Amino acid sequence: MGRNRKQNGFAARKRQKREIGSNRPDRQALPYEEIKRDNAFFIKYYQLQKICATEEEWTQFLASIRDNLPTTFRVTGFRDEAKALLSIIETQLFTEYVRAVAELHQKAPEDVERPLCLPWYPNGLAYQLHLTRKDIRRSEPLYRLHNFLIVETTAGGISRQEAVSMIPPIVLDVQPTDKVLDMCAAPGSKTAQLIEALHAAPEEHKIPPGFVLANDVDNNRCYMLVHQAKRLNSPCLLVTNHDSSAFPNLLTTKPDGSKAILKFDKILCDVPCSGDGTLRKNPDIWLKWNLAQAYNLHGIQYRIVRRGAEMLEVGGRLVYSTCSLNPIENEAVLQRIIKDADGALELVDAGHLVPGLKYKPGMTDWKLATKEVDQVFTRFEEVPESLHTIIRPGMFPLPADEMAKIGLEKCLRVLPHLQDSGGFFVAVLEKRRQLSFEKNDVVEVVQLNETAKQPAAEPQVDENGKPIEEKSVPWGPQRKKRRLHGYKEDPYVFFGENDPDYEAIKEFYQLDESLSQRCLLTRCITEKKKNIYYCSDPIRDLVLNNENHIKIINTGVKTFVRCENRHTVHPFRLAQEGLQTSNAFMGRSRRIQVEREDLVMMLNCTDPTQPPSTHELKKETQERCKELGVGSCILKYVDQRFTLYTVGWRGTSSLRAYVQKDETIHILRLLGADLSKFETNKYEDARVAAAAAADAEAGKSAEAEADSSGDGSATEFASSGSGAVDVPVAAETTGTPMDTEVVATKS
């Protein structure tokens, strides 16, 4: 009798796969099945709501929303070189665009429609291409355009973002002095816009007095948000991970040293939604759209905007937005919060901030229905009792006299057919006075903060001595406390007074006294610091006052990096990421102005072991190099259109640029240099790899054929005289080429 032991399910499935593997169809060989862009419930519901004024407009709406979305991007406006990059885009890039599109569609260049400058985006910095993402990613004639978009996005020169998604940050009207909260920030494209607005006056503020606090409930998406926002290298950003509908009151320090509840000047509530305005970008929504999504989301949307209204300063502005067309997620949420606020919140018209944008006013009347849209309700009394937990009274429009006081017509409803875009809803609220349900108990928050500082309790164990896992929550103390499975986020350790590392850095780089030493921080408790970050004063205050009761994911911009070298007297080099901030505080001793040819040569040097010798530089640059000791430095290049600053390294007899690849290409593009050595054609690379693989396979086949053709008699024997000595003679063979690695390319 065999053992009665538990079967290994993983091993069983592996055996099963091995047995049926040869009969399994090759999914990659099957053609891609296009999603059917139709949903009877969607069409029936929005016809019922009359989101279009006429039947002709409804037909245009359906045709547009079933079409693919054009690609849009915007130039990072606060950078010194923004105008120069915009000029390159409008001339060189668009000339290449016209040529490539003409080749792709077999047209004459004069018949190709040029990219559209979005009229409502400030300073003409945003463009819409008459191509989809799929066109750009999968068409060989467009590979240079694809390369440009990837490189410039990584370097922070541009941001790829859906056109209608750019609207909420514009109407929020952020100023450099504003305290800004982005409640549902991931993946971060709108957060990047907020940061740009914060840094819009660099000549007036070395570091903006305001800040952006970007929050998201999803821990993984928070890191996506960090990646997106870090391209802008702002010291005025704090990323947190918390449920925005229950976001805690934060403490701030007043000028007299006392504590107060932090109130924000501007708040963006781009809430989770059903996303049916993104059908052009995400056609899979056609397959799963139903009304239950809107009903389920209405409650959380209301709770988020309610919490946002509580945290808003009196006189401040809150923008509520969704990428949904459904009035249940839009107007119904707004009428509910405005009614609850009892005059403390007011809708304002923000159309003047986006001149040229085509939109419709908010709806003042709508209907509710069952999931299948087979029963329609105009009042809650008509709703069957079985649906009372799904359809709530607050979802229905208010009586006409109450509705007239709210002013929902001031909302912006952007429909896809109006300007070849996605669908979006935007509303702007201003706070006239404190809310009746607002809690501002400073003492309570201070006590909660003090309680959170207490050391973590020892883990509980069961009867077998094994630790009992606690339920994890997306917030908690930030000091590095031991958990059952590793650690939480690394701590934020700010510099103290008379820090020896700071004194050495200050002396070597001749730092200005206005650079606050206490705003420098590291992410680990160690005597030998590795990376040193810098954040603004308000961000430091936020971290120190609140790190124990909200989970902080990231803050600060890398400014100094330990780089010990036997030829230099100072162990820290400058970081390119933080140069945008640190440059304003640097003295003259570690600066060198270079000529264009010198900077181009240094950037083209991709071998770090062979930096350009100072003898190869122009005489003017060589003379300046003599005054510069070994170590990190700032390379300055002055052009008629802009001034560029990059981190460099002065060796004993060399000078090199310390810049990553994508930013290298960005700078070379601005300098008008040859980029051919950096230009990659993934289609050509794939063909070369495929040809090499085919040659290798052919060689293997030839070798196998040669081995089998001899059938054991590939060795001939020759007799030497009368002796019986057999001498093997090698048969003629064909050389086999070396195996060539096939490099898979990604779009």
XYZ file of C-alpha atoms in Angstrom:
747
model
C 0.000 0.000 0.000
C 1.472 3.332 -1.060
C 1.976 6.334 1.167
C -0.953 8.641 1.638
C 1.013 11.808 0.947
C -0.095 15.162 -0.402
C 0.416 15.582 -4.142
C 2.727 18.332 -5.371
C 0.351 20.408 -7.518
C 3.130 22.427 -9.121
C 5.005 19.286 -10.222
C 1.787 17.720 -11.538
C 1.026 20.775 -13.657
C 4.596 20.801 -14.945
C 4.313 17.135 -16.023
C 0.990 17.850 -17.678
C 2.454 20.782 -19.609
C 5.360 18.608 -20.751
C 2.998 15.883 -21.968
C 0.695 18.158 -23.942
C 3.320 20.726 -24.893
C 3.799 19.465 -28.428
C 0.062 19.678 -29.130
C -0.398 23.157 -27.737
C -1.230 25.786 -30.383
C 1.353 28.496 -30.958
C -0.388 31.622 -29.654
C 2.200 33.906 -31.200
C 1.390 32.491 -34.626
C -2.298 33.370 -34.236
C -3.386 36.730 -35.656
C -4.232 39.483 -33.154
C -7.975 39.735 -32.778
C -9.106 43.356 -32.911
C -11.404 44.398 -30.053
C -14.938 45.068 -31.192
C -15.567 48.675 -30.266
C -19.167 48.366 -29.333
C -21.228 47.979 -26.179
C -25.014 48.078 -26.342
C -25.370 49.168 -22.702
C -22.899 52.058 -23.164
C -24.674 53.372 -26.269
C -28.142 52.993 -24.750
C -27.135 54.718 -21.496
C -25.460 57.775 -23.057
C -28.265 58.171 -25.584
C -30.567 58.264 -22.580
C -28.464 61.014 -20.961
C -28.440 63.114 -24.160
C -24.787 64.094 -23.787
C -24.955 65.291 -27.414
C -27.422 67.970 -28.522
C -28.400 66.492 -31.909
C -28.503 63.152 -33.672
C -25.810 64.366 -36.069
C -23.510 65.227 -33.152
C -24.230 61.826 -31.547
C -23.084 60.131 -34.758
C -19.870 62.195 -34.692
C -19.340 61.288 -31.036
C -19.654 57.522 -31.711
C -17.354 57.690 -34.743
C -14.722 59.588 -32.747
C -14.798 57.436 -29.609
C -14.352 54.290 -31.722
C -11.248 55.718 -33.383
C -7.684 55.504 -32.035
C -6.313 58.372 -29.962
C -3.680 60.686 -31.488
C -0.347 61.129 -29.694
C 0.300 64.326 -27.746
C 3.293 65.698 -25.856
C 4.322 68.913 -24.115
C 7.659 70.633 -23.626
C 8.894 71.190 -20.058
C 8.381 74.937 -19.919
C 10.404 76.145 -16.915
C 13.764 74.981 -18.275
C 16.133 77.580 -19.686
C 16.494 75.642 -22.933
C 12.725 75.120 -23.490
C 12.475 77.663 -26.322
C 15.507 76.202 -28.079
C 14.082 72.674 -27.852
C 10.715 73.925 -29.097
C 12.449 75.505 -32.100
C 14.220 72.215 -32.876
C 10.898 70.363 -32.622
C 9.099 72.786 -34.944
C 11.840 72.687 -37.574
C 14.002 69.561 -37.585
C 11.642 67.098 -35.904
C 8.527 68.113 -37.840
C 10.441 68.103 -41.134
C 11.452 64.511 -40.372
C 7.856 63.821 -39.275
C 6.439 64.969 -42.615
C 8.972 62.877 -44.554
C 8.324 59.757 -42.459
C 4.510 60.038 -42.568
C 4.654 60.582 -46.334
C 6.712 57.382 -46.663
C 4.434 55.484 -44.271
C 1.176 56.425 -46.014
C 2.609 56.664 -49.538
C 1.743 60.355 -49.867
C 3.420 63.421 -51.233
C 5.063 65.464 -48.425
C 2.878 68.475 -49.229
C -0.238 66.354 -48.555
C 0.852 65.415 -45.019
C -0.933 67.316 -42.240
C 1.534 68.977 -39.877
C 1.286 68.450 -36.090
C -1.251 70.648 -34.312
C -0.152 73.117 -31.626
C -2.817 72.861 -28.888
C -4.257 76.414 -28.763
C -5.341 76.252 -25.105
C -2.026 75.038 -23.640
C 0.051 77.968 -22.247
C 2.881 79.380 -24.381
C 2.260 76.963 -27.273
C 4.281 74.204 -25.595
C 1.974 71.245 -26.396
C 1.527 69.423 -29.716
C -0.797 66.787 -31.102
C 0.499 64.403 -33.779
C -1.830 62.839 -36.316
C -0.466 59.424 -35.387
C -1.414 56.863 -32.761
C 0.969 55.311 -30.236
C 0.788 52.083 -32.236
C 1.771 53.888 -35.456
C 4.857 55.398 -33.846
C 5.911 52.242 -32.036
C 5.505 49.791 -34.914
C 6.372 51.715 -38.104
C 9.970 51.710 -39.308
C 9.768 55.071 -41.146
C 8.912 56.658 -37.784
C 11.783 55.171 -35.766
C 13.584 58.522 -35.445
C 10.414 60.140 -34.071
C 10.035 57.214 -31.650
C 13.656 57.579 -30.514
C 13.185 61.324 -29.998
C 10.086 60.854 -27.823
C 11.776 58.208 -25.658
C 15.055 60.098 -25.151
C 13.532 63.524 -24.501
C 10.950 62.073 -22.109
C 13.671 60.325 -20.079
C 15.837 63.459 -20.107
C 12.896 65.549 -18.873
C 12.742 67.748 -21.981
C 9.194 66.696 -22.839
C 6.329 64.722 -21.298
C 4.058 62.403 -23.257
C 0.557 62.933 -21.928
C -3.005 62.707 -23.241
C -4.202 66.185 -24.257
C -7.312 66.350 -22.033
C -5.278 65.104 -19.059
C -3.326 68.381 -19.216
C -6.429 70.483 -18.402
C -6.844 69.997 -14.584
C -3.362 71.330 -13.609
C -3.855 74.343 -15.893
C -7.189 75.386 -14.321
C -5.765 74.740 -10.821
C -3.608 77.817 -11.580
C -0.613 76.910 -9.369
C 1.786 79.692 -8.338
C 5.388 79.250 -7.005
C 4.225 80.179 -3.477
C 1.357 77.651 -3.299
C 1.110 74.645 -1.001
C -0.260 72.007 -3.383
C -1.790 68.575 -2.696
C -2.308 65.984 -5.442
C -4.594 63.457 -3.719
C -4.586 60.654 -6.326
C -1.320 61.404 -8.090
C -0.123 58.181 -9.788
C 1.096 57.659 -12.466
C 2.317 61.257 -12.217
C 1.824 63.172 -15.464
C -0.390 65.799 -13.774
C 2.000 65.937 -10.797
C 4.795 66.794 -13.238
C 2.688 69.698 -14.538
C 2.146 70.953 -10.995
C 5.910 70.867 -10.375
C 6.525 72.779 -13.618
C 4.054 75.482 -12.528
C 5.777 75.673 -9.138
C 9.145 76.340 -10.835
C 7.735 78.766 -13.418
C 9.655 81.796 -12.044
C 13.296 80.649 -11.531
C 14.612 84.197 -11.844
C 12.476 85.238 -8.866
C 12.982 82.199 -6.608
C 16.157 80.090 -6.368
C 13.940 77.496 -4.733
C 10.135 77.975 -4.821
C 8.590 78.764 -1.419
C 5.711 76.409 -2.226
C 5.689 72.625 -2.576
C 3.787 69.690 -4.069
C 2.648 66.804 -1.881
C 1.770 63.912 -4.213
C -0.163 61.028 -2.673
C -1.519 57.705 -3.881
C -3.149 54.775 -2.098
C -1.374 52.129 -4.215
C 2.172 51.446 -3.007
C 3.415 50.098 -6.357
C 1.961 53.046 -8.275
C 3.715 55.404 -5.842
C 7.072 54.263 -7.220
C 5.783 54.830 -10.764
C 4.869 58.321 -9.589
C 8.385 58.859 -8.178
C 9.920 57.771 -11.503
C 7.721 60.207 -13.430
C 8.256 63.193 -11.138
C 11.997 62.624 -10.594
C 12.699 63.625 -14.208
C 12.058 67.220 -13.124
C 14.495 67.040 -10.164
C 12.523 69.267 -7.807
C 13.498 69.667 -4.128
C 9.916 70.784 -3.447
C 8.214 67.388 -3.871
C 7.063 64.904 -1.229
C 5.505 61.560 -2.225
C 3.254 59.775 0.296
C 1.299 56.513 0.346
C -2.105 56.809 2.059
C -5.820 56.365 1.473
C -6.761 59.834 0.202
C -10.351 59.552 1.445
C -8.972 59.282 5.003
C -5.876 61.448 4.576
C -4.694 62.570 8.029
C -4.367 66.153 9.165
C -0.720 67.169 8.850
C 1.231 69.435 11.175
C 3.191 72.480 10.120
C 5.424 74.831 12.123
C 4.362 78.470 12.307
C 6.941 81.308 12.321
C 6.678 81.568 16.114
C 7.573 77.867 16.488
C 4.102 76.643 17.446
C 2.304 73.844 15.598
C -0.745 74.219 13.360
C -2.869 72.083 11.036
C -1.539 72.337 7.477
C -4.035 73.735 4.969
C -3.353 73.626 1.227
C -3.760 76.531 -1.213
C -4.431 74.264 -4.205
C -5.743 70.678 -4.249
C -6.124 68.369 -7.239
C -8.697 65.563 -6.873
C -8.256 63.513 -10.041
C -10.297 60.679 -8.557
C -10.487 56.972 -9.547
C -13.224 56.512 -12.147
C -14.709 54.057 -14.641
C -12.542 55.635 -17.360
C -15.004 55.499 -20.240
C -13.561 58.784 -21.509
C -10.369 56.839 -22.341
C -12.045 54.334 -24.695
C -9.923 55.611 -27.586
C -6.719 54.855 -25.655
C -7.982 51.756 -23.797
C -10.372 49.911 -26.131
C -10.595 46.925 -23.745
C -13.015 49.061 -21.673
C -15.596 48.375 -24.403
C -15.675 44.736 -23.285
C -16.311 45.352 -19.596
C -18.186 48.664 -19.353
C -21.337 48.620 -17.230
C -23.197 50.993 -14.941
C -22.276 49.087 -11.780
C -18.783 50.614 -11.983
C -20.114 54.167 -11.670
C -22.431 53.249 -8.797
C -19.589 51.529 -6.928
C -17.193 54.462 -7.425
C -19.583 57.298 -6.552
C -19.089 56.823 -2.804
C -15.281 56.815 -2.809
C -15.223 59.784 -5.210
C -17.426 61.754 -2.832
C -15.307 60.837 0.203
C -12.101 61.928 -1.545
C -13.426 65.333 -2.612
C -15.005 65.837 0.843
C -11.648 65.156 2.527
C -9.957 67.455 0.029
C -12.415 70.247 0.843
C -11.625 69.837 4.547
C -7.878 70.250 3.934
C -8.303 73.282 1.653
C -7.384 76.751 2.891
C -10.174 79.324 2.943
C -9.826 81.163 -0.376
C -8.056 78.145 -1.884
C -8.942 76.264 -5.062
C -9.825 72.597 -5.557
C -10.107 70.923 -8.973
C -12.261 67.805 -9.267
C -11.672 65.764 -12.426
C -12.353 62.348 -13.931
C -11.733 60.685 -17.279
C -15.377 59.539 -17.226
C -18.398 60.891 -19.095
C -20.900 59.588 -16.543
C -22.863 62.227 -14.566
C -23.080 59.772 -11.632
C -19.288 60.137 -11.218
C -19.208 63.836 -12.056
C -22.143 66.203 -11.505
C -23.811 63.932 -8.914
C -20.655 63.955 -6.766
C -20.302 67.730 -7.026
C -23.905 68.563 -6.198
C -23.640 66.346 -3.119
C -20.477 67.973 -1.708
C -21.717 71.514 -2.501
C -25.033 70.806 -0.778
C -23.246 69.349 2.279
C -20.889 72.354 2.393
C -23.916 74.673 2.755
C -22.393 77.652 0.975
C -18.759 77.083 2.026
C -17.839 75.775 -1.466
C -18.606 77.489 -4.750
C -18.219 76.336 -8.332
C -16.293 78.834 -10.470
C -15.922 79.140 -14.226
C -12.346 78.405 -15.337
C -12.899 78.459 -19.111
C -10.803 81.625 -19.478
C -7.699 79.679 -18.351
C -7.962 77.348 -21.371
C -8.806 79.695 -24.287
C -9.529 77.778 -27.470
C -10.605 74.578 -25.684
C -13.921 73.239 -26.987
C -16.158 71.868 -24.266
C -19.769 71.539 -23.153
C -21.229 72.843 -19.889
C -21.987 70.524 -16.990
C -25.297 68.642 -16.995
C -28.157 69.726 -14.723
C -30.448 66.780 -15.407
C -29.688 63.063 -15.732
C -31.307 59.692 -15.185
C -30.268 56.485 -13.453
C -30.829 52.958 -14.690
C -30.227 49.304 -13.968
C -27.017 47.605 -15.035
C -28.632 46.437 -18.287
C -30.300 49.866 -18.829
C -33.675 48.113 -19.120
C -35.218 50.135 -16.265
C -34.821 53.896 -16.039
C -35.332 55.954 -12.860
C -35.831 59.711 -12.504
C -36.500 59.691 -8.718
C -35.265 57.494 -5.871
C -38.854 56.474 -5.100
C -38.926 54.592 -8.414
C -35.941 52.425 -7.480
C -36.815 48.840 -6.406
C -35.880 48.017 -2.815
C -33.427 45.369 -4.035
C -31.316 48.173 -5.577
C -31.373 50.570 -2.609
C -27.868 49.576 -1.527
C -26.538 50.281 -5.038
C -28.498 53.331 -6.160
C -28.567 56.022 -3.463
C -30.779 59.136 -3.139
C -27.815 61.527 -3.520
C -27.119 60.236 -7.024
C -30.300 61.822 -8.426
C -30.329 65.457 -9.580
C -31.591 67.989 -7.058
C -34.856 69.887 -7.641
C -34.580 72.599 -10.286
C -34.573 75.506 -7.802
C -31.699 74.005 -5.766
C -29.829 73.013 -8.928
C -29.922 76.599 -10.210
C -28.075 77.807 -7.091
C -25.224 75.271 -7.521
C -24.227 76.317 -11.051
C -23.201 72.941 -12.505
C -23.154 74.539 -15.947
C -19.738 76.018 -14.957
C -18.144 72.542 -15.209
C -16.144 71.595 -18.322
C -17.291 68.491 -20.236
C -14.796 67.607 -22.970
C -16.136 65.100 -25.527
C -13.878 63.221 -28.003
C -15.396 64.594 -31.205
C -15.026 68.264 -30.252
C -11.250 68.410 -30.939
C -10.112 64.844 -31.679
C -9.241 64.035 -28.056
C -10.276 61.766 -25.207
C -13.237 62.470 -22.935
C -12.806 64.369 -19.669
C -14.693 66.174 -16.915
C -13.259 69.104 -14.929
C -14.794 71.295 -12.233
C -13.210 74.081 -10.146
C -14.313 74.737 -6.555
C -13.279 77.615 -4.303
C -13.630 77.647 -0.524
C -15.418 80.678 0.934
C -15.339 79.724 4.631
C -14.632 76.772 6.915
C -16.828 73.690 6.590
C -19.146 72.773 9.453
C -17.750 69.207 9.519
C -14.072 70.276 9.349
C -11.817 69.065 12.203
C -8.815 71.209 13.130
C -7.785 69.877 16.547
C -4.023 70.517 16.743
C -3.673 68.933 20.185
C -5.203 65.663 18.958
C -2.816 65.470 15.976
C 0.215 66.218 18.173
C -0.815 63.440 20.585
C -1.282 60.957 17.728
C 2.140 61.897 16.401
C 3.779 61.402 19.800
C 2.083 58.013 20.202
C 3.346 56.928 16.775
C 6.928 57.746 17.839
C 6.866 55.057 20.514
C 9.059 52.002 19.786
C 7.345 49.141 18.000
C 6.116 46.369 20.310
C 7.785 42.979 20.215
C 6.044 40.670 17.718
C 3.425 38.378 19.220
C 3.981 34.615 18.924
C 1.566 31.683 18.829
C 1.688 28.531 20.975
C 4.407 27.097 18.721
C 6.606 30.139 19.179
C 6.050 31.360 15.614
C 5.462 35.104 15.076
C 1.914 36.205 14.317
C 1.881 38.483 11.290
C 0.183 41.811 11.788
C -2.144 43.227 9.178
C -0.092 45.594 7.032
C -1.271 49.149 6.449
C 0.033 51.687 3.896
C 1.270 54.103 6.559
C 3.145 54.093 9.840
C 6.399 55.108 11.500
C 9.228 55.960 9.154
C 12.178 55.202 11.418
C 13.877 51.985 10.446
C 12.038 49.545 12.729
C 12.315 45.811 12.461
C 9.307 44.044 10.955
C 8.486 40.353 10.566
C 9.597 40.468 6.933
C 12.258 43.130 6.485
C 12.033 46.892 6.983
C 9.773 49.758 6.053
C 10.978 52.773 4.075
C 14.496 53.968 4.915
C 14.586 56.852 7.415
C 15.158 60.508 6.555
C 18.244 61.670 8.438
C 18.809 65.431 8.202
C 22.182 67.078 8.763
C 22.818 68.441 12.235
C 24.730 71.549 13.196
C 28.484 71.508 12.474
C 28.279 68.343 10.394
C 31.892 67.556 9.319
C 30.837 66.386 5.845
C 28.899 69.585 5.244
C 31.811 71.732 6.388
C 34.100 69.939 3.928
C 31.551 70.259 1.090
C 30.961 73.931 1.872
C 34.674 74.706 1.796
C 35.431 72.739 -1.381
C 32.493 74.113 -3.420
C 32.400 77.569 -1.726
C 28.699 77.170 -0.992
C 26.568 80.238 -0.490
C 25.350 80.865 3.072
C 21.758 80.893 1.789
C 21.942 77.122 1.178
C 20.344 75.656 4.272
C 22.556 72.963 5.787
C 19.635 71.505 7.714
C 17.829 70.726 4.434
C 20.513 68.221 3.411
C 19.625 64.620 4.235
C 20.633 61.009 3.780
C 18.491 57.879 3.656
C 20.465 55.762 6.101
C 21.969 56.039 9.581
C 25.701 55.691 9.018
C 28.845 57.667 9.700
C 30.037 57.388 6.112
C 27.381 59.049 3.971
C 26.938 57.775 0.410
C 24.256 59.894 -1.318
C 23.280 63.322 -0.002
C 19.886 64.759 -0.968
C 18.459 68.260 -0.706
C 14.872 69.325 -0.040
C 13.271 72.706 0.539
C 12.567 74.087 4.025
C 8.793 73.470 3.879
C 9.380 69.836 2.828
C 11.828 69.330 5.712
C 9.255 70.708 8.114
C 6.613 68.363 6.683
C 8.839 65.309 7.052
C 9.952 66.032 10.611
C 6.437 66.854 11.829
C 4.593 63.993 10.138
C 6.935 61.094 9.335
C 5.543 59.002 12.178
C 1.908 58.877 11.131
C 1.988 58.889 7.333
C 4.065 56.715 5.024
C 6.576 58.838 3.128
C 7.837 57.214 -0.061
C 10.292 59.753 -1.424
C 11.562 63.299 -1.171
C 14.656 65.329 -1.934
C 16.838 65.482 -5.022
C 20.276 63.827 -5.147
C 22.855 66.603 -4.843
C 26.205 65.089 -3.721
C 27.557 61.550 -4.207
C 30.534 59.957 -2.458
C 33.233 59.403 -5.077
C 36.586 58.774 -3.462
C 39.498 59.167 -5.813
C 43.196 58.985 -4.960
C 43.873 62.177 -6.942
C 41.289 64.431 -5.260
C 41.255 65.945 -1.806
C 37.438 65.916 -1.550
C 35.332 62.699 -1.442
C 32.021 64.076 -2.785
C 31.170 64.834 -6.399
C 28.194 66.816 -7.693
C 25.150 64.903 -8.980
C 23.653 65.972 -12.306
C 20.133 65.370 -10.915
C 20.591 68.060 -8.262
C 22.502 70.584 -10.345
C 19.297 72.448 -11.187
C 19.077 73.258 -7.452
C 22.704 73.317 -6.257
C 24.027 75.443 -9.134
C 22.514 78.603 -7.667
C 24.527 78.161 -4.446
C 27.926 77.202 -5.906
C 30.948 79.469 -5.717
C 33.332 80.280 -8.588
C 36.172 77.940 -7.660
C 34.565 74.786 -9.138
C 33.234 76.328 -12.343
C 34.701 76.318 -15.827
C 33.239 77.815 -18.989
C 33.719 75.610 -22.050
C 33.409 76.196 -25.771
C 30.846 74.392 -27.916
C 33.397 72.145 -29.641
C 34.856 71.117 -26.271
C 31.456 70.230 -24.803
C 30.502 68.245 -27.926
C 33.788 66.303 -27.744
C 33.308 65.520 -24.031
C 29.718 64.367 -24.525
C 30.721 62.163 -27.448
C 33.270 60.381 -25.269
C 31.348 57.282 -24.174
C 34.358 55.406 -22.773
C 34.857 56.510 -19.135
C 38.361 55.034 -19.105
C 39.509 57.313 -21.943
C 38.309 60.852 -21.084
C 39.379 63.727 -23.352
C 42.816 65.091 -22.534
C 42.992 68.767 -21.646
C 45.497 69.148 -24.512
C 42.670 68.344 -26.968
C 40.589 71.276 -25.738
C 40.593 74.768 -27.185
C 43.246 77.131 -25.821
C 40.707 79.238 -23.910
C 39.399 76.149 -22.130
C 42.930 74.872 -21.443
C 43.805 78.155 -19.727
C 40.722 77.902 -17.504
C 41.560 74.281 -16.668
C 44.890 75.342 -15.164
C 43.033 77.180 -12.402
C 40.897 74.150 -11.566
C 42.084 71.443 -9.183
C 41.225 67.744 -9.486
C 37.640 66.859 -8.637
C 34.017 67.499 -9.509
C 33.119 70.752 -11.242
C 30.389 72.570 -13.165
C 30.767 72.938 -16.923
C 29.081 76.089 -18.180
C 28.214 76.701 -21.824
C 26.709 80.002 -22.947
C 24.678 80.207 -26.142
C 22.708 83.117 -27.569
C 19.490 81.176 -26.864
C 20.265 79.514 -23.528
C 22.879 78.690 -20.904
C 23.673 75.057 -20.123
C 25.147 73.682 -16.908
C 26.419 70.108 -16.622
C 28.459 68.234 -14.045
C 32.050 67.578 -15.060
C 35.154 65.932 -13.632
C 38.590 67.535 -13.769
C 41.196 64.779 -13.813
C 44.939 65.233 -13.462
C 45.232 65.708 -17.223
C 41.673 65.346 -18.510
C 38.211 66.912 -18.418
C 35.022 64.907 -18.881
C 31.257 65.430 -18.670
C 29.396 63.429 -16.010
C 26.043 63.035 -17.800
C 23.783 60.031 -18.439
C 23.154 58.842 -21.988
C 19.675 60.293 -22.565
C 20.641 63.693 -21.210
C 23.820 63.528 -23.298
C 21.705 63.134 -26.440
C 19.395 65.929 -25.266
C 22.314 68.356 -24.844
C 23.963 67.354 -28.129
C 20.632 67.951 -29.872
C 20.471 71.463 -28.398
C 24.046 72.089 -29.566
C 23.201 71.007 -33.100
C 25.768 68.186 -33.004
C 25.751 64.952 -35.003
C 23.634 62.312 -33.235
C 24.147 59.458 -35.688
C 26.292 57.396 -33.264
C 23.412 57.406 -30.767
C 20.646 56.792 -33.328
C 19.400 53.200 -33.200
C 17.066 51.548 -35.684
C 15.508 48.628 -33.821
C 14.139 47.201 -37.075
C 17.599 47.080 -38.663
C 19.048 45.618 -35.468
C 16.351 42.934 -35.498
C 17.123 42.079 -39.132
C 20.846 41.787 -38.398
C 20.141 39.584 -35.381
C 17.723 37.424 -37.379
C 20.260 37.027 -40.224
C 22.977 36.059 -37.738
C 20.654 33.539 -36.126
C 19.737 32.112 -39.524
C 23.423 31.785 -40.460
C 24.135 30.029 -37.183
C 21.237 27.642 -37.719
C 22.326 26.935 -41.280
C 25.854 26.205 -40.057
C 24.566 23.767 -37.458
C 22.424 22.021 -40.071
C 25.382 21.715 -42.451
C 27.543 20.255 -39.700
C 24.854 17.767 -38.722
C 24.382 16.773 -42.376
C 28.130 16.270 -42.806
C 28.267 14.054 -39.710
C 25.320 11.920 -40.804
C 26.357 11.534 -44.459
C 29.496 9.544 -43.514
C 27.357 6.988 -41.668
C 30.208 5.940 -39.418
C 32.766 5.833 -42.268
C 33.832 9.468 -42.243
C 37.365 8.290 -41.526
C 39.234 6.617 -44.355
C 42.054 4.193 -43.693
C 45.305 4.055 -45.678
C 47.793 1.178 -45.529
C 51.428 1.931 -45.021
C 53.469 -0.740 -46.904
C 52.825 -4.288 -45.865
C 52.214 -3.346 -42.252
C 48.841 -3.578 -40.698
C 49.001 -0.066 -39.237
C 45.795 1.950 -39.958
C 46.327 5.717 -40.280
C 43.163 7.843 -39.874
C 42.740 10.598 -42.444
C 40.218 13.309 -41.582
C 37.482 13.740 -44.121
C 36.875 17.231 -45.562
C 34.581 19.248 -43.294
C 32.775 22.544 -43.552
C 33.481 25.183 -40.920
C 30.586 26.167 -38.673
C 30.235 29.834 -37.795
C 30.179 30.785 -34.133
C 26.768 30.964 -32.452
C 25.519 34.539 -32.518
C 23.392 35.825 -29.692
C 19.984 36.981 -30.900
C 19.008 40.244 -29.208
C 15.260 40.607 -28.658
C 14.044 44.136 -29.138
C 11.120 45.752 -27.428
C 8.849 48.369 -28.871
